[in-house]
Amino acid sequence: MHRIGLGHDTHRLAPGKPLIIGGVLIPHETGPVAHSDGDVLLHAITDALLGAAGLGDIGEWFPDNDPQYAGVDSGMLLENVVARLKGDGWSIVNLDCTVHAQRPRLSPFKTAIKERVASLLGLDAAMVNVKAKTGEKVGPVGREEALSADAVVLIERAGS
């Protein structure tokens, strides 16, 4: 049995906040306004996995009004979801994801992001694809007011 999940996340940007994308700290003058560390890519991936398994969404699992998740590393949230899926008999086949950010240019960081995401998912890096797009100076992303990410994941359950 195979299932596909789609995830999306968006965060506003503000000066003086750390910018973490895919578990990688990226030098930049702005970062996401968020309850957790605001890792837009890991949030999208987490939502994609939850969706594929029919387990709701990230807000249900890790509410933004719960103090235990204030400033939390989004990698830990993702690892919790991966463990649940594995416990339910699911394995992750592959992931394709896109980060939308006008700046900074993410090309120099894509390999590190891919490797970190693959590690969090327990996958070979060849099964993870990371793309980066600008907002072409249009909309909140293009005006550098926000960044967003999309993720699509395929999971499978043997013997179903």
CSV table of N, CA and C in Angstrom, one decimal:
chain,number,residue,atom,x,y,z
A,1,MET,N,0.8,-1.2,0.0
A,1,MET,CA,0.0,0.0,0.0
A,1,MET,C,0.9,1.2,0.0
A,2,HIS,N,0.6,2.2,-0.9
A,2,HIS,CA,1.3,3.4,-0.9
A,2,HIS,C,0.3,4.6,-0.7
A,3,ARG,N,0.9,5.6,0.0
A,3,ARG,CA,0.1,6.8,0.2
A,3,ARG,C,1.0,8.1,0.0
A,4,ILE,N,0.4,9.1,-0.5
A,4,ILE,CA,1.1,10.4,-0.8
A,4,ILE,C,0.6,11.4,0.2
A,5,GLY,N,1.5,12.3,0.7
A,5,GLY,CA,1.1,13.4,1.5
A,5,GLY,C,1.7,14.7,1.0
A,6,LEU,N,0.9,15.7,1.2
A,6,LEU,CA,1.3,17.1,0.8
A,6,LEU,C,1.4,18.0,2.0
A,7,GLY,N,2.5,18.7,2.2
A,7,GLY,CA,2.6,19.6,3.3
A,7,GLY,C,3.0,21.0,2.8
A,8,HIS,N,2.6,22.0,3.6
A,8,HIS,CA,2.9,23.4,3.3
A,8,HIS,C,3.0,24.1,4.6
A,9,ASP,N,3.9,25.1,4.7
A,9,ASP,CA,4.0,26.0,5.8
A,9,ASP,C,4.5,27.4,5.3
A,10,THR,N,4.1,28.4,6.1
A,10,THR,CA,4.5,29.8,5.8
A,10,THR,C,4.8,30.5,7.2
A,11,HIS,N,5.8,31.3,7.2
A,11,HIS,CA,6.1,32.1,8.4
A,11,HIS,C,6.5,33.5,8.0
A,12,ARG,N,6.0,34.5,8.8
A,12,ARG,CA,6.4,35.8,8.6
A,12,ARG,C,7.9,35.9,9.0
A,13,LEU,N,8.6,36.9,8.5
A,13,LEU,CA,10.0,37.2,8.8
A,13,LEU,C,10.1,38.4,9.7
A,14,ALA,N,11.1,38.4,10.6
A,14,ALA,CA,11.4,39.6,11.4
A,14,ALA,C,12.9,39.7,11.6
A,15,PRO,N,13.4,40.9,11.8
A,15,PRO,CA,14.8,41.1,12.1
A,15,PRO,C,15.3,40.4,13.4
A,16,GLY,N,16.5,40.0,13.4
A,16,GLY,CA,17.1,39.4,14.6
A,16,GLY,C,16.7,38.0,15.0
A,17,LYS,N,15.9,37.4,14.2
A,17,LYS,CA,15.6,36.0,14.5
A,17,LYS,C,16.5,35.0,13.7
A,18,PRO,N,16.8,33.9,14.3
A,18,PRO,CA,17.7,32.9,13.6
A,18,PRO,C,16.9,32.3,12.4
A,19,LEU,N,17.5,32.1,11.3
A,19,LEU,CA,16.9,31.4,10.2
A,19,LEU,C,17.4,30.0,10.1
A,20,ILE,N,16.5,29.1,10.3
A,20,ILE,CA,16.8,27.6,10.3
A,20,ILE,C,15.9,27.0,9.2
A,21,ILE,N,16.5,26.4,8.2
A,21,ILE,CA,15.7,25.8,7.1
A,21,ILE,C,16.2,24.4,7.0
A,22,GLY,N,15.3,23.4,7.1
A,22,GLY,CA,15.7,22.0,7.0
A,22,GLY,C,16.7,21.6,8.0
A,23,GLY,N,16.7,22.2,9.2
A,23,GLY,CA,17.6,21.8,10.3
A,23,GLY,C,19.0,22.5,10.1
A,24,VAL,N,19.1,23.4,9.2
A,24,VAL,CA,20.4,24.0,9.0
A,24,VAL,C,20.3,25.5,9.3
A,25,LEU,N,21.2,26.0,10.1
A,25,LEU,CA,21.2,27.5,10.5
A,25,LEU,C,21.8,28.2,9.3
A,26,ILE,N,21.1,29.2,8.8
A,26,ILE,CA,21.6,30.0,7.6
A,26,ILE,C,21.8,31.4,8.1
A,27,PRO,N,23.0,31.9,7.8
A,27,PRO,CA,23.2,33.3,8.2
A,27,PRO,C,22.3,34.3,7.4
A,28,HIS,N,21.5,35.1,8.1
A,28,HIS,CA,20.7,36.1,7.5
A,28,HIS,C,20.2,37.0,8.5
A,29,GLU,N,19.8,38.2,8.1
A,29,GLU,CA,19.4,39.3,9.1
A,29,GLU,C,18.0,39.1,9.6
A,30,THR,N,17.2,38.3,8.9
A,30,THR,CA,15.8,38.0,9.4
A,30,THR,C,15.6,36.5,9.6
A,31,GLY,N,14.6,36.2,10.4
A,31,GLY,CA,14.2,34.8,10.6
A,31,GLY,C,12.7,34.7,10.9
A,32,PRO,N,12.2,33.5,11.0
A,32,PRO,CA,10.7,33.4,11.1
A,32,PRO,C,10.2,33.8,12.5
A,33,VAL,N,9.0,34.3,12.5
A,33,VAL,CA,8.2,34.6,13.7
A,33,VAL,C,7.4,33.3,13.9
A,34,ALA,N,7.7,32.6,15.0
A,34,ALA,CA,7.1,31.3,15.2
A,34,ALA,C,7.1,30.9,16.7
A,35,HIS,N,6.2,30.0,17.1
A,35,HIS,CA,6.2,29.5,18.4
A,35,HIS,C,7.4,28.6,18.6
A,36,SER,N,7.7,27.7,17.7
A,36,SER,CA,8.8,26.8,17.7
A,36,SER,C,10.0,27.5,17.1
A,37,ASP,N,11.0,26.8,16.6
A,37,ASP,CA,12.1,27.4,15.9
A,37,ASP,C,11.8,28.0,14.6
A,38,GLY,N,10.5,27.7,14.1
A,38,GLY,CA,10.0,28.2,12.8
A,38,GLY,C,10.6,27.6,11.6
A,39,ASP,N,11.1,26.4,11.6
A,39,ASP,CA,11.7,25.8,10.5
A,39,ASP,C,10.6,25.4,9.5
A,40,VAL,N,10.4,26.3,8.5
A,40,VAL,CA,9.3,26.2,7.6
A,40,VAL,C,9.4,24.9,6.8
A,41,LEU,N,10.6,24.5,6.4
A,41,LEU,CA,10.7,23.2,5.6
A,41,LEU,C,10.4,22.0,6.5
A,42,LEU,N,10.9,21.9,7.7
A,42,LEU,CA,10.6,20.7,8.5
A,42,LEU,C,9.1,20.7,8.9
A,43,HIS,N,8.5,21.9,9.0
A,43,HIS,CA,7.1,21.9,9.3
A,43,HIS,C,6.3,21.4,8.1
A,44,ALA,N,6.7,21.7,6.9
A,44,ALA,CA,6.0,21.3,5.7
A,44,ALA,C,6.2,19.7,5.6
A,45,ILE,N,7.4,19.3,5.8
A,45,ILE,CA,7.6,17.8,5.7
A,45,ILE,C,6.8,17.1,6.8
A,46,THR,N,6.8,17.6,8.0
A,46,THR,CA,6.0,16.9,9.1
A,46,THR,C,4.6,16.9,8.7
A,47,ASP,N,4.0,17.9,8.1
A,47,ASP,CA,2.6,17.9,7.7
A,47,ASP,C,2.4,16.9,6.6
A,48,ALA,N,3.3,16.8,5.6
A,48,ALA,CA,3.2,15.9,4.5
A,48,ALA,C,3.1,14.5,5.1
A,49,LEU,N,4.0,14.1,6.0
A,49,LEU,CA,4.0,12.8,6.6
A,49,LEU,C,2.7,12.5,7.3
A,50,LEU,N,2.3,13.4,8.1
A,50,LEU,CA,1.0,13.2,8.8
A,50,LEU,C,-0.2,13.1,7.9
A,51,GLY,N,-0.2,13.9,6.8
A,51,GLY,CA,-1.2,13.7,5.8
A,51,GLY,C,-1.2,12.4,5.1
A,52,ALA,N,0.0,11.9,4.7
A,52,ALA,CA,0.1,10.7,4.0
A,52,ALA,C,-0.4,9.5,4.9
A,53,ALA,N,-0.2,9.6,6.2
A,53,ALA,CA,-0.6,8.5,7.1
A,53,ALA,C,-2.0,8.7,7.6
A,54,GLY,N,-2.7,9.8,7.3
A,54,GLY,CA,-4.0,10.1,7.7
A,54,GLY,C,-4.1,10.4,9.2
A,55,LEU,N,-3.0,11.1,9.7
A,55,LEU,CA,-2.9,11.4,11.1
A,55,LEU,C,-3.1,12.9,11.5
A,56,GLY,N,-3.8,13.6,10.6
A,56,GLY,CA,-4.1,15.0,11.0
A,56,GLY,C,-3.0,16.0,10.5
A,57,ASP,N,-2.7,17.0,11.3
A,57,ASP,CA,-1.7,18.0,10.9
A,57,ASP,C,-0.9,18.4,12.0
A,58,ILE,N,0.2,19.2,11.7
A,58,ILE,CA,1.2,19.5,12.7
A,58,ILE,C,0.6,20.4,13.9
A,59,GLY,N,-0.4,21.2,13.5
A,59,GLY,CA,-1.1,22.0,14.6
A,59,GLY,C,-1.8,21.2,15.6
A,60,GLU,N,-2.4,20.0,15.2
A,60,GLU,CA,-3.0,19.1,16.1
A,60,GLU,C,-2.0,18.4,17.0
A,61,TRP,N,-0.9,18.0,16.4
A,61,TRP,CA,0.1,17.3,17.2
A,61,TRP,C,0.9,18.2,18.1
A,62,PHE,N,1.3,19.4,17.6
A,62,PHE,CA,2.2,20.3,18.3
A,62,PHE,C,1.6,21.7,18.3
A,63,PRO,N,0.5,21.9,19.2
A,63,PRO,CA,-0.2,23.2,19.1
A,63,PRO,C,0.7,24.4,19.5
A,64,ASP,N,0.5,25.5,18.7
A,64,ASP,CA,1.3,26.7,18.9
A,64,ASP,C,1.0,27.4,20.2
A,65,ASN,N,0.0,26.9,21.0
A,65,ASN,CA,-0.3,27.6,22.3
A,65,ASN,C,0.1,26.7,23.4
A,66,ASP,N,0.9,25.6,23.1
A,66,ASP,CA,1.4,24.7,24.2
A,66,ASP,C,2.8,25.1,24.5
A,67,PRO,N,3.0,25.6,25.8
A,67,PRO,CA,4.3,26.1,26.2
A,67,PRO,C,5.5,25.1,26.0
A,68,GLN,N,5.2,23.8,26.0
A,68,GLN,CA,6.3,22.8,25.8
A,68,GLN,C,6.9,22.9,24.5
A,69,TYR,N,6.2,23.5,23.5
A,69,TYR,CA,6.8,23.6,22.1
A,69,TYR,C,7.4,25.0,21.8
A,70,ALA,N,7.4,25.8,22.9
A,70,ALA,CA,8.0,27.2,22.6
A,70,ALA,C,9.5,27.0,22.3
A,71,GLY,N,9.9,27.5,21.2
A,71,GLY,CA,11.3,27.5,20.8
A,71,GLY,C,11.9,26.1,20.5
A,72,VAL,N,11.0,25.1,20.4
A,72,VAL,CA,11.5,23.7,20.2
A,72,VAL,C,12.1,23.5,18.8
A,73,ASP,N,13.1,22.6,18.8
A,73,ASP,CA,13.8,22.2,17.6
A,73,ASP,C,12.8,21.5,16.7
A,74,SER,N,12.5,22.0,15.5
A,74,SER,CA,11.5,21.3,14.7
A,74,SER,C,12.0,19.9,14.2
A,75,GLY,N,13.3,19.7,14.3
A,75,GLY,CA,13.8,18.3,14.0
A,75,GLY,C,13.3,17.3,15.0
A,76,MET,N,13.1,17.7,16.2
A,76,MET,CA,12.6,16.8,17.2
A,76,MET,C,11.1,16.5,16.9
A,77,LEU,N,10.3,17.5,16.5
A,77,LEU,CA,8.9,17.2,16.1
A,77,LEU,C,8.8,16.2,15.0
A,78,LEU,N,9.7,16.5,14.0
A,78,LEU,CA,9.7,15.6,12.8
A,78,LEU,C,10.1,14.1,13.2
A,79,GLU,N,11.1,14.0,14.1
A,79,GLU,CA,11.5,12.7,14.5
A,79,GLU,C,10.4,12.0,15.3
A,80,ASN,N,9.6,12.7,16.0
A,80,ASN,CA,8.5,12.1,16.7
A,80,ASN,C,7.4,11.5,15.8
A,81,VAL,N,7.2,12.3,14.7
A,81,VAL,CA,6.2,11.8,13.7
A,81,VAL,C,6.8,10.6,12.9
A,82,VAL,N,8.0,10.7,12.5
A,82,VAL,CA,8.7,9.6,11.8
A,82,VAL,C,8.6,8.3,12.7
A,83,ALA,N,8.9,8.4,14.0
A,83,ALA,CA,8.8,7.3,14.9
A,83,ALA,C,7.4,6.7,14.9
A,84,ARG,N,6.4,7.6,14.9
A,84,ARG,CA,5.0,7.1,15.0
A,84,ARG,C,4.6,6.4,13.7
A,85,LEU,N,5.1,6.9,12.5
A,85,LEU,CA,4.8,6.2,11.3
A,85,LEU,C,5.5,4.9,11.2
A,86,LYS,N,6.7,4.8,11.6
A,86,LYS,CA,7.4,3.5,11.6
A,86,LYS,C,6.7,2.5,12.6
A,87,GLY,N,6.3,3.0,13.7
A,87,GLY,CA,5.6,2.2,14.7
A,87,GLY,C,4.3,1.7,14.1
A,88,ASP,N,3.7,2.4,13.2
A,88,ASP,CA,2.4,2.0,12.5
A,88,ASP,C,2.7,1.2,11.3
A,89,GLY,N,3.9,0.8,11.0
A,89,GLY,CA,4.3,0.0,9.9
A,89,GLY,C,4.6,0.7,8.6
A,90,TRP,N,4.7,2.0,8.6
A,90,TRP,CA,4.9,2.8,7.4
A,90,TRP,C,6.4,3.0,7.2
A,91,SER,N,6.9,3.1,6.0
A,91,SER,CA,8.2,3.5,5.7
A,91,SER,C,8.2,4.6,4.7
A,92,ILE,N,9.1,5.5,4.7
A,92,ILE,CA,9.2,6.6,3.8
A,92,ILE,C,9.9,6.2,2.6
A,93,VAL,N,9.3,6.4,1.4
A,93,VAL,CA,9.9,6.1,0.1
A,93,VAL,C,10.8,7.2,-0.4
A,94,ASN,N,10.2,8.4,-0.5
A,94,ASN,CA,11.0,9.5,-1.0
A,94,ASN,C,10.2,10.8,-0.6
A,95,LEU,N,11.0,11.9,-0.8
A,95,LEU,CA,10.5,13.3,-0.5
A,95,LEU,C,11.0,14.2,-1.5
A,96,ASP,N,10.1,15.1,-2.0
A,96,ASP,CA,10.4,16.2,-2.8
A,96,ASP,C,9.9,17.5,-2.2
A,97,CYS,N,10.7,18.5,-2.1
A,97,CYS,CA,10.3,19.7,-1.3
A,97,CYS,C,10.9,20.9,-2.0
A,98,THR,N,10.2,22.1,-1.7
A,98,THR,CA,10.6,23.3,-2.3
A,98,THR,C,10.5,24.4,-1.2
A,99,VAL,N,11.6,25.2,-1.1
A,99,VAL,CA,11.6,26.3,-0.1
A,99,VAL,C,11.4,27.6,-1.0
A,100,HIS,N,10.5,28.5,-0.6
A,100,HIS,CA,10.3,29.7,-1.3
A,100,HIS,C,10.8,30.9,-0.4
A,101,ALA,N,11.9,31.5,-0.9
A,101,ALA,CA,12.5,32.6,-0.1
A,101,ALA,C,13.2,33.5,-1.1
A,102,GLN,N,12.9,34.8,-1.0
A,102,GLN,CA,13.6,35.8,-1.9
A,102,GLN,C,15.0,35.9,-1.6
A,103,ARG,N,15.3,36.0,-0.3
A,103,ARG,CA,16.7,36.0,0.1
A,103,ARG,C,16.8,35.2,1.5
A,104,PRO,N,17.9,34.7,1.9
A,104,PRO,CA,19.1,34.6,1.1
A,104,PRO,C,19.0,33.5,0.0
A,105,ARG,N,19.9,33.5,-0.9
A,105,ARG,CA,20.0,32.5,-1.9
A,105,ARG,C,20.3,31.2,-1.2
A,106,LEU,N,19.6,30.2,-1.5
A,106,LEU,CA,19.7,28.9,-0.7
A,106,LEU,C,20.6,27.9,-1.5
A,107,SER,N,21.0,28.1,-2.7
A,107,SER,CA,21.8,27.2,-3.4
A,107,SER,C,23.0,26.7,-2.6
A,108,PRO,N,23.8,27.6,-1.9
A,108,PRO,CA,24.9,27.1,-1.2
A,108,PRO,C,24.6,26.1,0.0
A,109,PHE,N,23.3,26.1,0.4
A,109,PHE,CA,22.9,25.4,1.6
A,109,PHE,C,22.1,24.1,1.2
A,110,LYS,N,21.8,23.9,-0.1
A,110,LYS,CA,20.9,22.8,-0.4
A,110,LYS,C,21.4,21.5,-0.1
A,111,THR,N,22.7,21.3,-0.3
A,111,THR,CA,23.3,19.9,0.0
A,111,THR,C,23.2,19.6,1.5
A,112,ALA,N,23.6,20.6,2.3
A,112,ALA,CA,23.5,20.4,3.8
A,112,ALA,C,22.0,20.2,4.2
A,113,ILE,N,21.1,20.9,3.6
A,113,ILE,CA,19.7,20.8,4.0
A,113,ILE,C,19.2,19.4,3.6
A,114,LYS,N,19.6,18.9,2.4
A,114,LYS,CA,19.2,17.6,1.9
A,114,LYS,C,19.7,16.5,2.8
A,115,GLU,N,21.0,16.6,3.2
A,115,GLU,CA,21.6,15.6,4.1
A,115,GLU,C,21.0,15.6,5.5
A,116,ARG,N,20.7,16.8,6.0
A,116,ARG,CA,20.0,16.8,7.3
A,116,ARG,C,18.6,16.3,7.3
A,117,VAL,N,17.9,16.6,6.3
A,117,VAL,CA,16.5,16.1,6.2
A,117,VAL,C,16.6,14.6,6.0
A,118,ALA,N,17.4,14.1,5.1
A,118,ALA,CA,17.6,12.6,4.9
A,118,ALA,C,17.9,11.9,6.2
A,119,SER,N,18.8,12.5,7.0
A,119,SER,CA,19.1,11.9,8.3
A,119,SER,C,17.9,11.9,9.3
A,120,LEU,N,17.2,13.0,9.3
A,120,LEU,CA,16.0,13.0,10.2
A,120,LEU,C,14.9,12.0,9.8
A,121,LEU,N,14.8,11.7,8.4
A,121,LEU,CA,13.8,10.8,7.9
A,121,LEU,C,14.4,9.3,7.9
A,122,GLY,N,15.7,9.1,8.1
A,122,GLY,CA,16.2,7.8,8.1
A,122,GLY,C,16.3,7.3,6.6
A,123,LEU,N,16.5,8.2,5.7
A,123,LEU,CA,16.6,7.9,4.3
A,123,LEU,C,18.0,8.1,3.7
A,124,ASP,N,18.3,7.5,2.6
A,124,ASP,CA,19.5,7.8,1.9
A,124,ASP,C,19.2,9.2,1.2
A,125,ALA,N,20.3,10.0,1.2
A,125,ALA,CA,20.1,11.4,0.6
A,125,ALA,C,19.6,11.3,-0.8
A,126,ALA,N,19.8,10.3,-1.5
A,126,ALA,CA,19.3,10.2,-2.9
A,126,ALA,C,17.8,10.1,-3.0
A,127,MET,N,17.2,9.9,-1.9
A,127,MET,CA,15.7,9.8,-1.8
A,127,MET,C,15.1,11.1,-1.4
A,128,VAL,N,15.9,12.1,-1.3
A,128,VAL,CA,15.4,13.5,-0.8
A,128,VAL,C,15.8,14.5,-1.9
A,129,ASN,N,14.8,15.3,-2.4
A,129,ASN,CA,15.1,16.3,-3.3
A,129,ASN,C,14.7,17.7,-2.7
A,130,VAL,N,15.6,18.6,-2.7
A,130,VAL,CA,15.4,20.0,-2.2
A,130,VAL,C,15.5,21.0,-3.3
A,131,LYS,N,14.5,21.8,-3.5
A,131,LYS,CA,14.5,22.9,-4.5
A,131,LYS,C,14.4,24.2,-3.7
A,132,ALA,N,14.9,25.3,-4.3
A,132,ALA,CA,14.7,26.6,-3.8
A,132,ALA,C,14.2,27.5,-4.9
A,133,LYS,N,13.2,28.3,-4.5
A,133,LYS,CA,12.7,29.3,-5.5
A,133,LYS,C,12.6,30.7,-4.8
A,134,THR,N,12.8,31.7,-5.6
A,134,THR,CA,12.5,33.1,-5.1
A,134,THR,C,11.1,33.4,-5.3
A,135,GLY,N,10.6,34.5,-4.8
A,135,GLY,CA,9.3,35.0,-5.0
A,135,GLY,C,9.2,36.0,-6.2
A,136,GLU,N,10.3,36.1,-6.9
A,136,GLU,CA,10.4,37.0,-8.1
A,136,GLU,C,9.9,38.4,-7.7
A,137,LYS,N,10.2,38.8,-6.5
A,137,LYS,CA,9.8,40.1,-5.9
A,137,LYS,C,8.3,40.4,-5.9
A,138,VAL,N,7.5,39.3,-5.9
A,138,VAL,CA,6.1,39.4,-5.9
A,138,VAL,C,5.5,38.8,-4.7
A,139,GLY,N,4.5,39.4,-4.1
A,139,GLY,CA,3.9,38.8,-2.9
A,139,GLY,C,4.7,38.9,-1.6
A,140,PRO,N,4.2,38.3,-0.5
A,140,PRO,CA,5.0,38.3,0.7
A,140,PRO,C,6.4,37.7,0.6
A,141,VAL,N,6.5,36.6,-0.1
A,141,VAL,CA,7.9,36.0,-0.2
A,141,VAL,C,8.8,37.0,-1.0
A,142,GLY,N,8.3,37.5,-2.1
A,142,GLY,CA,9.1,38.4,-3.0
A,142,GLY,C,9.4,39.7,-2.3
A,143,ARG,N,8.6,40.1,-1.4
A,143,ARG,CA,8.9,41.4,-0.7
A,143,ARG,C,9.7,41.1,0.6
A,144,GLU,N,10.1,39.9,0.8
A,144,GLU,CA,10.9,39.4,2.0
A,144,GLU,C,10.2,39.6,3.3
A,145,GLU,N,8.8,39.5,3.2
A,145,GLU,CA,8.0,39.5,4.4
A,145,GLU,C,7.8,38.2,5.0
A,146,ALA,N,8.0,37.1,4.2
A,146,ALA,CA,7.7,35.8,4.6
A,146,ALA,C,8.5,34.8,3.8
A,147,LEU,N,8.6,33.6,4.3
A,147,LEU,CA,9.1,32.4,3.5
A,147,LEU,C,8.1,31.3,3.7
A,148,SER,N,8.2,30.4,2.7
A,148,SER,CA,7.3,29.2,2.8
A,148,SER,C,7.9,28.0,2.2
A,149,ALA,N,7.3,26.9,2.4
A,149,ALA,CA,7.8,25.6,1.9
A,149,ALA,C,6.7,24.7,1.6
A,150,ASP,N,6.9,23.8,0.6
A,150,ASP,CA,6.0,22.8,0.2
A,150,ASP,C,6.8,21.4,0.2
A,151,ALA,N,6.1,20.4,0.5
A,151,ALA,CA,6.7,19.0,0.6
A,151,ALA,C,5.7,18.0,0.1
A,152,VAL,N,6.2,17.0,-0.7
A,152,VAL,CA,5.4,15.9,-1.1
A,152,VAL,C,6.2,14.7,-0.7
A,153,VAL,N,5.5,13.7,-0.1
A,153,VAL,CA,6.2,12.5,0.4
A,153,VAL,C,5.4,11.3,0.0
A,154,LEU,N,6.1,10.2,-0.3
A,154,LEU,CA,5.4,8.9,-0.6
A,154,LEU,C,5.8,8.0,0.5
A,155,ILE,N,4.8,7.3,1.1
A,155,ILE,CA,5.1,6.3,2.2
A,155,ILE,C,4.5,5.0,1.7
A,156,GLU,N,5.0,3.9,2.3
A,156,GLU,CA,4.5,2.6,1.9
A,156,GLU,C,4.4,1.7,3.2
A,157,ARG,N,3.4,0.8,3.1
A,157,ARG,CA,3.3,-0.2,4.2
A,157,ARG,C,3.4,-1.5,3.5
A,158,ALA,N,4.3,-2.3,4.0
A,158,ALA,CA,4.5,-3.7,3.4
A,158,ALA,C,3.3,-4.6,3.8
A,159,GLY,N,2.9,-5.5,3.0
A,159,GLY,CA,1.9,-6.5,3.3
A,159,GLY,C,0.5,-6.0,3.4
A,160,SER,N,0.2,-4.8,3.1
A,160,SER,CA,-1.2,-4.3,3.2
A,160,SER,C,-1.9,-4.5,1.9
